[in-house]
mmCIF file of C-alpha atoms and ligand atoms in Angstrom:
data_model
loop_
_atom_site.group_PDB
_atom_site.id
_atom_site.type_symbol
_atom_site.label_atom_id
_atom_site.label_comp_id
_atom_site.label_asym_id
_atom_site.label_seq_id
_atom_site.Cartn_x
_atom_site.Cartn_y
_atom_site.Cartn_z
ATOM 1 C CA UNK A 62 15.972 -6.906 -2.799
ATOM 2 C CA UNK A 63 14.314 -4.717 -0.284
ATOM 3 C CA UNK A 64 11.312 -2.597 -2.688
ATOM 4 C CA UNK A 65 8.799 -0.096 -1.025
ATOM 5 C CA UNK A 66 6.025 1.213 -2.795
ATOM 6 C CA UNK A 67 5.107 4.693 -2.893
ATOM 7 C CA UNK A 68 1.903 6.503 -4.041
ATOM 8 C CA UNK A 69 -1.318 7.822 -3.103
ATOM 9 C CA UNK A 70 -4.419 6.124 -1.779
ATOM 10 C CA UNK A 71 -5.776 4.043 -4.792
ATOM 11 C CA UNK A 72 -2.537 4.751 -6.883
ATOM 12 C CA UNK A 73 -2.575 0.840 -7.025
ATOM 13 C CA UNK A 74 0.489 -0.152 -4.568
ATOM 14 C CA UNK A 75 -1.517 -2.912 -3.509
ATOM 15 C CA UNK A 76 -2.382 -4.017 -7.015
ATOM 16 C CA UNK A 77 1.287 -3.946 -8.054
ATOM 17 C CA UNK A 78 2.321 -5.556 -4.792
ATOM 18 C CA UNK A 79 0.869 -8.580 -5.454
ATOM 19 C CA UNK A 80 1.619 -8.735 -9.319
ATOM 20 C CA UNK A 81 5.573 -8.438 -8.432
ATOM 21 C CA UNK A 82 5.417 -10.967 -5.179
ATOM 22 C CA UNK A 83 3.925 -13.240 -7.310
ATOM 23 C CA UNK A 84 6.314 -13.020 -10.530
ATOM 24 C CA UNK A 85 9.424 -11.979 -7.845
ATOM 25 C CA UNK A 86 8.682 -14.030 -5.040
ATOM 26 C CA UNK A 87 8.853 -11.203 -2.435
ATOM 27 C CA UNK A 88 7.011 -10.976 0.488
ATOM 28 C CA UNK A 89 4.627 -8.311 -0.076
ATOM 29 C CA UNK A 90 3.835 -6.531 3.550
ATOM 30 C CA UNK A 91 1.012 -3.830 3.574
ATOM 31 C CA UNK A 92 0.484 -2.703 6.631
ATOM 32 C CA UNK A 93 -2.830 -1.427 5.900
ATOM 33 C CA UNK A 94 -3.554 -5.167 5.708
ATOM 34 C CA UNK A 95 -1.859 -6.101 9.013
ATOM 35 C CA UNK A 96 -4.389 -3.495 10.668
ATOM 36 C CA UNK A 97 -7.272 -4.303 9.028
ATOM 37 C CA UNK A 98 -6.738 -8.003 10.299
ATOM 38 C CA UNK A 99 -6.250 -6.673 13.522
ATOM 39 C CA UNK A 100 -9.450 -4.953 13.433
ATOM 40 C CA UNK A 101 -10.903 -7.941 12.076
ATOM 41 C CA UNK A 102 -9.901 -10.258 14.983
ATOM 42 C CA UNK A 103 -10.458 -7.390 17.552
ATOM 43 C CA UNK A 104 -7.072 -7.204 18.731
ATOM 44 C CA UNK A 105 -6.035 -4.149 21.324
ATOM 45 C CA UNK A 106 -3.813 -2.767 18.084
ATOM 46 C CA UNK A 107 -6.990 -3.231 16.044
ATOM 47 C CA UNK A 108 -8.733 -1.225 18.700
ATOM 48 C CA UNK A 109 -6.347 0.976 18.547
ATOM 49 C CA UNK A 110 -5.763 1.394 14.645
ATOM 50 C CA UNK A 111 -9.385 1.715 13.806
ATOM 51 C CA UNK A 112 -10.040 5.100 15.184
ATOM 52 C CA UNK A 113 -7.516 6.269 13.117
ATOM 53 C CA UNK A 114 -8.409 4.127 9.872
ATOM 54 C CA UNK A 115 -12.016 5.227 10.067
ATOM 55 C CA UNK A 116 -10.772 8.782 10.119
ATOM 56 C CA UNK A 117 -8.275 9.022 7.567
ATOM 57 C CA UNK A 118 -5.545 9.602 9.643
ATOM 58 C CA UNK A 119 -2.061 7.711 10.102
ATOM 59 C CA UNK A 120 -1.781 4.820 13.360
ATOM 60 C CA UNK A 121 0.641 6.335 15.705
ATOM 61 C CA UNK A 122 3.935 5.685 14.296
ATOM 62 C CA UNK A 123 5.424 4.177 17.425
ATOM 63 C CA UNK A 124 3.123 1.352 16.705
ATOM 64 C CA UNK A 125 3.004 1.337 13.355
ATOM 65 C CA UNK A 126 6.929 1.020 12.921
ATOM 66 C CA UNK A 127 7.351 -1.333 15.890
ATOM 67 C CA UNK A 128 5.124 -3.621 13.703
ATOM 68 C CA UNK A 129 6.933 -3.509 10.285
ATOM 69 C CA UNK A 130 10.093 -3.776 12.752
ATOM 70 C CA UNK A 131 8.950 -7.433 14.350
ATOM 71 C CA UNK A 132 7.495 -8.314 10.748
ATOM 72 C CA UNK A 133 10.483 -7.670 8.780
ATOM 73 C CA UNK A 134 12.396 -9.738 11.221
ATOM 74 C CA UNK A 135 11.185 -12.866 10.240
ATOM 75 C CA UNK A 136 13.033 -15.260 8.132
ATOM 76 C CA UNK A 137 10.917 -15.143 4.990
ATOM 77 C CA UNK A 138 12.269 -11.318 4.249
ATOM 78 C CA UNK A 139 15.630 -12.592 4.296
ATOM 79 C CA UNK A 140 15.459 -12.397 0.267
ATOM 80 C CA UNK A 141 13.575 -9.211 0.471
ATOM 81 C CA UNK A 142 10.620 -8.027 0.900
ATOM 82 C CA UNK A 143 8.154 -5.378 -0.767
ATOM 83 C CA UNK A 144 6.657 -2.699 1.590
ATOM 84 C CA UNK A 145 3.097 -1.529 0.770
ATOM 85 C CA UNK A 146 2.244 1.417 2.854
ATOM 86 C CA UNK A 147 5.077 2.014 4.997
ATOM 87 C CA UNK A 148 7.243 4.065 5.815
ATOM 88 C CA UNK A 149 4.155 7.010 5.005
ATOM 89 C CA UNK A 150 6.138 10.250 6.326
ATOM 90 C CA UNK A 151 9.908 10.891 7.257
ATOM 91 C CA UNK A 152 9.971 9.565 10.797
ATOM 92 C CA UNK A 153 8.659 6.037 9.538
ATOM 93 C CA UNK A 154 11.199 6.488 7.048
ATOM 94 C CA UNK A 155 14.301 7.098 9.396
ATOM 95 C CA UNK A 156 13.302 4.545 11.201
ATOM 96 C CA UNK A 157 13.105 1.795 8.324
ATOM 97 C CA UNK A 158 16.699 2.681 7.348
ATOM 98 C CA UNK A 159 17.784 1.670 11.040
ATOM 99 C CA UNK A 160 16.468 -1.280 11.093
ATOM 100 C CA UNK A 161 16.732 -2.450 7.356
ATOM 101 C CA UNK A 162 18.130 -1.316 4.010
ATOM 102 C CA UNK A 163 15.916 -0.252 1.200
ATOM 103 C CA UNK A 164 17.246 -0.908 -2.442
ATOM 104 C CA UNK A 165 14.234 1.077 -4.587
ATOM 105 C CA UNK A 166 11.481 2.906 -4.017
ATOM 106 C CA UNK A 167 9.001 2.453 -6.627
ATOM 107 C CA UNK A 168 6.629 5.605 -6.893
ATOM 108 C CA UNK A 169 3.293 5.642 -8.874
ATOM 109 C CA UNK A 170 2.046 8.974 -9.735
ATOM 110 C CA UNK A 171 -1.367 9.780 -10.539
ATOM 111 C CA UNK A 172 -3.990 12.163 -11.449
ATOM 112 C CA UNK A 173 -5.636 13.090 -7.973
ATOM 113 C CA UNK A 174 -8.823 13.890 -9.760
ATOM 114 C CA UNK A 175 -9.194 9.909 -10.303
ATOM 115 C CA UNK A 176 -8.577 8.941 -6.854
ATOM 116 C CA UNK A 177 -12.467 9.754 -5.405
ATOM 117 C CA UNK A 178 -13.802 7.597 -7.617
ATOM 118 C CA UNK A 179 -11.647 5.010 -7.719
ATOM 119 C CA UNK A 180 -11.585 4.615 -3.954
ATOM 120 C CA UNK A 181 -15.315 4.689 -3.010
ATOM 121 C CA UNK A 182 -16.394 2.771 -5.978
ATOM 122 C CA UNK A 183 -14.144 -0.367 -5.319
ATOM 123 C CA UNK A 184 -15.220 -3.230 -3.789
ATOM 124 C CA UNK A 185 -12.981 -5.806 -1.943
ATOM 125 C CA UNK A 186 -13.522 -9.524 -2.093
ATOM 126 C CA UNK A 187 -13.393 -10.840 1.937
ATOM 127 C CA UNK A 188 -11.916 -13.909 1.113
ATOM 128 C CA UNK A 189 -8.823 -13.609 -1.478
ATOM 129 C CA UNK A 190 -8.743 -9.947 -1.463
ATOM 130 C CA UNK A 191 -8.964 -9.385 -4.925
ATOM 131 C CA UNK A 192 -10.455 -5.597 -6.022
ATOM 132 C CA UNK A 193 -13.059 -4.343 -7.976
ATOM 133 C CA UNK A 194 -14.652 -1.486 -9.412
ATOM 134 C CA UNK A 195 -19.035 -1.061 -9.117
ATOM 135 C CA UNK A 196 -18.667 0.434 -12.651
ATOM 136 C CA UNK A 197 -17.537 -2.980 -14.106
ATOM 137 C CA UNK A 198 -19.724 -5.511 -11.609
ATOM 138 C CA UNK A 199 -22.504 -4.906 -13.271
ATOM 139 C CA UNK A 200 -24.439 -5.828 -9.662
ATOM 140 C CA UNK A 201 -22.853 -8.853 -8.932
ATOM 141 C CA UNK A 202 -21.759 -9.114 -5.421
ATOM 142 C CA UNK A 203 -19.318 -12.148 -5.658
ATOM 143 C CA UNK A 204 -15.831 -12.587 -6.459
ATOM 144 C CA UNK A 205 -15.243 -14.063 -10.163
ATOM 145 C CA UNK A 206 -11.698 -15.442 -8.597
ATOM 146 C CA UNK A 207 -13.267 -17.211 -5.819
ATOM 147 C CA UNK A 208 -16.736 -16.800 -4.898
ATOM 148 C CA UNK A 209 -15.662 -14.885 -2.067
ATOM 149 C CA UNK A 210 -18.331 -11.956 -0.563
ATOM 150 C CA UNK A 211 -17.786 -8.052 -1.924
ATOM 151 C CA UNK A 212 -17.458 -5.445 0.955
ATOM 152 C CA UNK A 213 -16.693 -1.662 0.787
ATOM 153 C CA UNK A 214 -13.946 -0.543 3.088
ATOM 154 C CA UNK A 215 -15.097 1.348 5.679
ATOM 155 C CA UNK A 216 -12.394 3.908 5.057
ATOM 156 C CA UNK A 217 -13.665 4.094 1.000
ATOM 157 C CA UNK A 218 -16.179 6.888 1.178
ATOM 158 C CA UNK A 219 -15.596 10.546 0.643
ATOM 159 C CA UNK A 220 -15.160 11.868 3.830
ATOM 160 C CA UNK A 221 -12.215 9.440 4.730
ATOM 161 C CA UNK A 222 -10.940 9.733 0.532
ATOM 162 C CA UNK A 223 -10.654 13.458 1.514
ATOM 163 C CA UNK A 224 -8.708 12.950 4.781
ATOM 164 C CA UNK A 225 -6.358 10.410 3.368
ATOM 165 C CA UNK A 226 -5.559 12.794 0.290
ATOM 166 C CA UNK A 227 -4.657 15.448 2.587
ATOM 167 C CA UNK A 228 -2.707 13.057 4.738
ATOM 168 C CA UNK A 229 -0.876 11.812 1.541
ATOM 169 C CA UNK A 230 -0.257 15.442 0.275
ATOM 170 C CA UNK A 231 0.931 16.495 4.240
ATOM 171 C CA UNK A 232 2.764 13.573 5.660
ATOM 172 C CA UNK A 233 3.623 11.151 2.783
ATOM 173 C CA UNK A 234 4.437 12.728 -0.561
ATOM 174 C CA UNK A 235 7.914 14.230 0.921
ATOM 175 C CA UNK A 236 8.715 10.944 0.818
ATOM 176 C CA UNK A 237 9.143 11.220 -3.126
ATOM 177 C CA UNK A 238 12.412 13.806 -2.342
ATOM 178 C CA UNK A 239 13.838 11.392 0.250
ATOM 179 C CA UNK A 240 14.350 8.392 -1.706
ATOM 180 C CA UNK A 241 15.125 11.056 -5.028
ATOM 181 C CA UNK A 242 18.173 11.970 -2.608
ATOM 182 C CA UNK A 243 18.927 8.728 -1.637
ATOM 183 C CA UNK A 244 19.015 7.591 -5.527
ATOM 184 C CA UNK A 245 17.297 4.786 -5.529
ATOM 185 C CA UNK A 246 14.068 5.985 -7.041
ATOM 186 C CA UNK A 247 11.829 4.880 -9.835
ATOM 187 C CA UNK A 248 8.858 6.595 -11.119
ATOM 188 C CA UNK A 249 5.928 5.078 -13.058
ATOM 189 C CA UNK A 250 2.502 6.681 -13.866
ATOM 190 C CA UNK A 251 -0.861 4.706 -12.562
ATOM 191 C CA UNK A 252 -3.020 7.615 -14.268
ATOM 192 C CA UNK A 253 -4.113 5.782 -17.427
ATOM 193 C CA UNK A 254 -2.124 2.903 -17.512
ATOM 194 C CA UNK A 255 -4.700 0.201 -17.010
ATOM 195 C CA UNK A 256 -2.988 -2.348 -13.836
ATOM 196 C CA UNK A 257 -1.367 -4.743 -16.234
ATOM 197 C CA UNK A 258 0.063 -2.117 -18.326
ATOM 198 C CA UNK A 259 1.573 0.075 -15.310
ATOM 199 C CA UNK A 260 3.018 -3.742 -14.363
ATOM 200 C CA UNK A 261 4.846 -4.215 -17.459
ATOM 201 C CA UNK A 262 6.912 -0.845 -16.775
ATOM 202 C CA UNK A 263 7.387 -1.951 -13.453
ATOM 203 C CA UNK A 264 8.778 -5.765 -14.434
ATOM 204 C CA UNK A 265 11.257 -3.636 -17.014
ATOM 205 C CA UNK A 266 12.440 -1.951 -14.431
ATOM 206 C CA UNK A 267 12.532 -4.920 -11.786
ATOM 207 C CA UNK A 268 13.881 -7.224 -14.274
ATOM 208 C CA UNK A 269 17.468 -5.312 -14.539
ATOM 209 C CA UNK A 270 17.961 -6.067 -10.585
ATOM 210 C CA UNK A 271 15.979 -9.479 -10.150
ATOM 211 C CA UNK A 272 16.434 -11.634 -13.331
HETATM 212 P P1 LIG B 584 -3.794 1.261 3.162
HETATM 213 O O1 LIG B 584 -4.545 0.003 3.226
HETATM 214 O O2 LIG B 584 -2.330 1.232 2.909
HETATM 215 O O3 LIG B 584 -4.551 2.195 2.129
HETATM 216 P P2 LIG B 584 -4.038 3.317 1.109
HETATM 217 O O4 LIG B 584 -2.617 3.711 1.152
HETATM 218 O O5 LIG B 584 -5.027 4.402 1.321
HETATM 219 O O6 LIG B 584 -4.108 2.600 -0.226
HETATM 220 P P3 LIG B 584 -5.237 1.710 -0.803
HETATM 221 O O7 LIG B 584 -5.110 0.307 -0.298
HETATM 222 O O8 LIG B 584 -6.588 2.345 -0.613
HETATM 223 O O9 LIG B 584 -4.920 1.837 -2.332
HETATM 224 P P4 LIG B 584 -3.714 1.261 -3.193
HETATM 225 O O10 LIG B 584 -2.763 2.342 -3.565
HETATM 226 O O11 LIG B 584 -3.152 0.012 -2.592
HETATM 227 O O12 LIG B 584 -4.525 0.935 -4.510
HETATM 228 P P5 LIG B 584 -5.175 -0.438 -4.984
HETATM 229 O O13 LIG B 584 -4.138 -1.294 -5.615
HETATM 230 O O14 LIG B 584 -6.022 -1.042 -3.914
HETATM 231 O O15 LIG B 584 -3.980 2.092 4.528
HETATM 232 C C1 LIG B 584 -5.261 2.252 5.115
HETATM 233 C C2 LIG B 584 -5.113 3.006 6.417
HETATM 234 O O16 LIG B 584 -4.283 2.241 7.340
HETATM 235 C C3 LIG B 584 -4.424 4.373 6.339
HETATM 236 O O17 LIG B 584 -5.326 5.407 5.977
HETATM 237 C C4 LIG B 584 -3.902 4.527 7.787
HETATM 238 O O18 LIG B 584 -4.938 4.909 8.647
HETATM 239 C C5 LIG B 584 -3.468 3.106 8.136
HETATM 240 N N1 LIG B 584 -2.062 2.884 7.790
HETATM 241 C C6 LIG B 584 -1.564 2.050 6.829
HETATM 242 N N2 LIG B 584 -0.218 2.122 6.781
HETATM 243 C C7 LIG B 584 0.153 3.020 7.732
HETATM 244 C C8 LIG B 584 1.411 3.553 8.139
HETATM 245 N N3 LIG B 584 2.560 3.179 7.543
HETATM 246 N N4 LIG B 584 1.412 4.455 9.142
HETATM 247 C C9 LIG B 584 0.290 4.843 9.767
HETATM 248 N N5 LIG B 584 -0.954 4.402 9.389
HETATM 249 C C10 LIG B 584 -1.008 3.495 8.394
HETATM 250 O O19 LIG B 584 -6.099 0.121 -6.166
HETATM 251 C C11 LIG B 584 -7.215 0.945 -5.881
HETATM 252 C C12 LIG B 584 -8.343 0.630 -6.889
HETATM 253 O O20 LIG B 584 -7.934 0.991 -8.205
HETATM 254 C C13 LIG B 584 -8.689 -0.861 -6.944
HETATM 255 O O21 LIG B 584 -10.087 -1.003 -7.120
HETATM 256 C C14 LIG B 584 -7.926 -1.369 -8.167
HETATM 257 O O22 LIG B 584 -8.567 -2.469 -8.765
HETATM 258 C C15 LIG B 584 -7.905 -0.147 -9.061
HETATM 259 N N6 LIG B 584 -6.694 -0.022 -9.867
HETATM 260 C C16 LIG B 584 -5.423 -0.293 -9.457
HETATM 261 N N7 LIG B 584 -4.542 -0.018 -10.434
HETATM 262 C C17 LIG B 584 -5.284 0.465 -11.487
HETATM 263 C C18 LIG B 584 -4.948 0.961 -12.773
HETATM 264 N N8 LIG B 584 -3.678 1.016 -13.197
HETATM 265 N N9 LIG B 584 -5.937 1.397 -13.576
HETATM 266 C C19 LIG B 584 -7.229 1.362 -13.154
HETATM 267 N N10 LIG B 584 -7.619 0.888 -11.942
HETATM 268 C C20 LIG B 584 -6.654 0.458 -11.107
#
């Protein structure tokens, strides 16, 4: 089953990405990750990408979509895959159904007014990835999963929050009409739903396709 998640920045697509690939067994592709390793191993598409990242804005979509193209190419999506962060406005969209089918879109809707906070008070572990929230660390600056140092995304502070929304409400939330038209939506709410709860919803919906 081919799955992409939908939602704002913080919504928790990433959070829910990795709670269905591990009870699904999907491949869970975020190509926010794929840059940000880029970036990390200084790449000429990490060069590339981070001028954009650090502002807020999208990675040219020529890149961007020849990248999910090549990834979702590979053998292990052959089952299906779960898309976290792309396609992010209608081009990327058209594109995805040339080159590949998608079965549901999954889109979390949430209270804007949460996002701000959410977003430049999380911290991200460098090692396993797992996310946090200052308001719950009380200081500590290790992961309880693993040890692993915190960090603050670079693209986590209010300036960037702000351009992101606006990219989100621009470029990305017409997205929610073309899957509705295509039928294969499936809305959930990440407002107050704490992550496991929102998950449960989710797996009731997965379930009916994947069990
Ligand atoms: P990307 O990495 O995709 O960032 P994003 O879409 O802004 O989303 P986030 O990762 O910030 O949030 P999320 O929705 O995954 O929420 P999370 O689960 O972490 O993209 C970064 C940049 O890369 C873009 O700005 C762009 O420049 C570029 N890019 C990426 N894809 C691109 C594309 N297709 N085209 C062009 N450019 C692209 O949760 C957030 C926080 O909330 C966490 O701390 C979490 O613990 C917490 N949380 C999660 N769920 C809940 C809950 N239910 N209740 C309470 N807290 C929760």
């Amino acid at each position: 089953m081919n799955i992409v998640l939908l939602g704002a920045p913080g919504s928790g697509k990433g959070t829910q990405a990795s709670m269905i690939s591990e009870r699904y067994g999907l491949v869970h592709i975020s190509t926010g990750d794929i840059f940000r390793e880029n970036i990390k191993n200084g790449t000429e598409i990490g060069l590339l990408a981070k001028s954009y990242i650090d502002a807020g804005k999208l990675v040219p979509d020529e890149v961007t979509c020849e990248i999910v193209r090549q990834r979702l190419a590979k053998d292990d999506c052959k089952k299906g895959y779960l898309l976290d962060g792309f396609p992010r406005n209608t081009y990327q969209a058209d594109q995805l159904d040339g080159f590949s089918k998608v079965d549901l879109c999954i889109n979390i809707n949430i209270d804007h007014a949460l996002l701000m906070n959410r977003l430049c008070g999380r911290r991200v572990c460098r090692d396993c990835g797992e996310s946090y929230h200052v308001d719950t660390l009380n200081g500590a600056t290790t992961c309880k999963k693993c040890g692993g140092e915190l960090y603050q995304r670079r693209d986590d502070n209010p300036e960037t929050v702000a351009s992101r929304l606006a990219v989100y409400n621009e470029q990305t939330a017409p997205l929610i009409d073309y899957y509705t038209k295509k039928g294969v939506i499936f809305h959930c709410t990440g407002t107050e739903a704490p992550a496991s709860v929102l998950f449960a919803t989710v797996a009731a919906e997965l379930d009916k396709y994947l069990k």
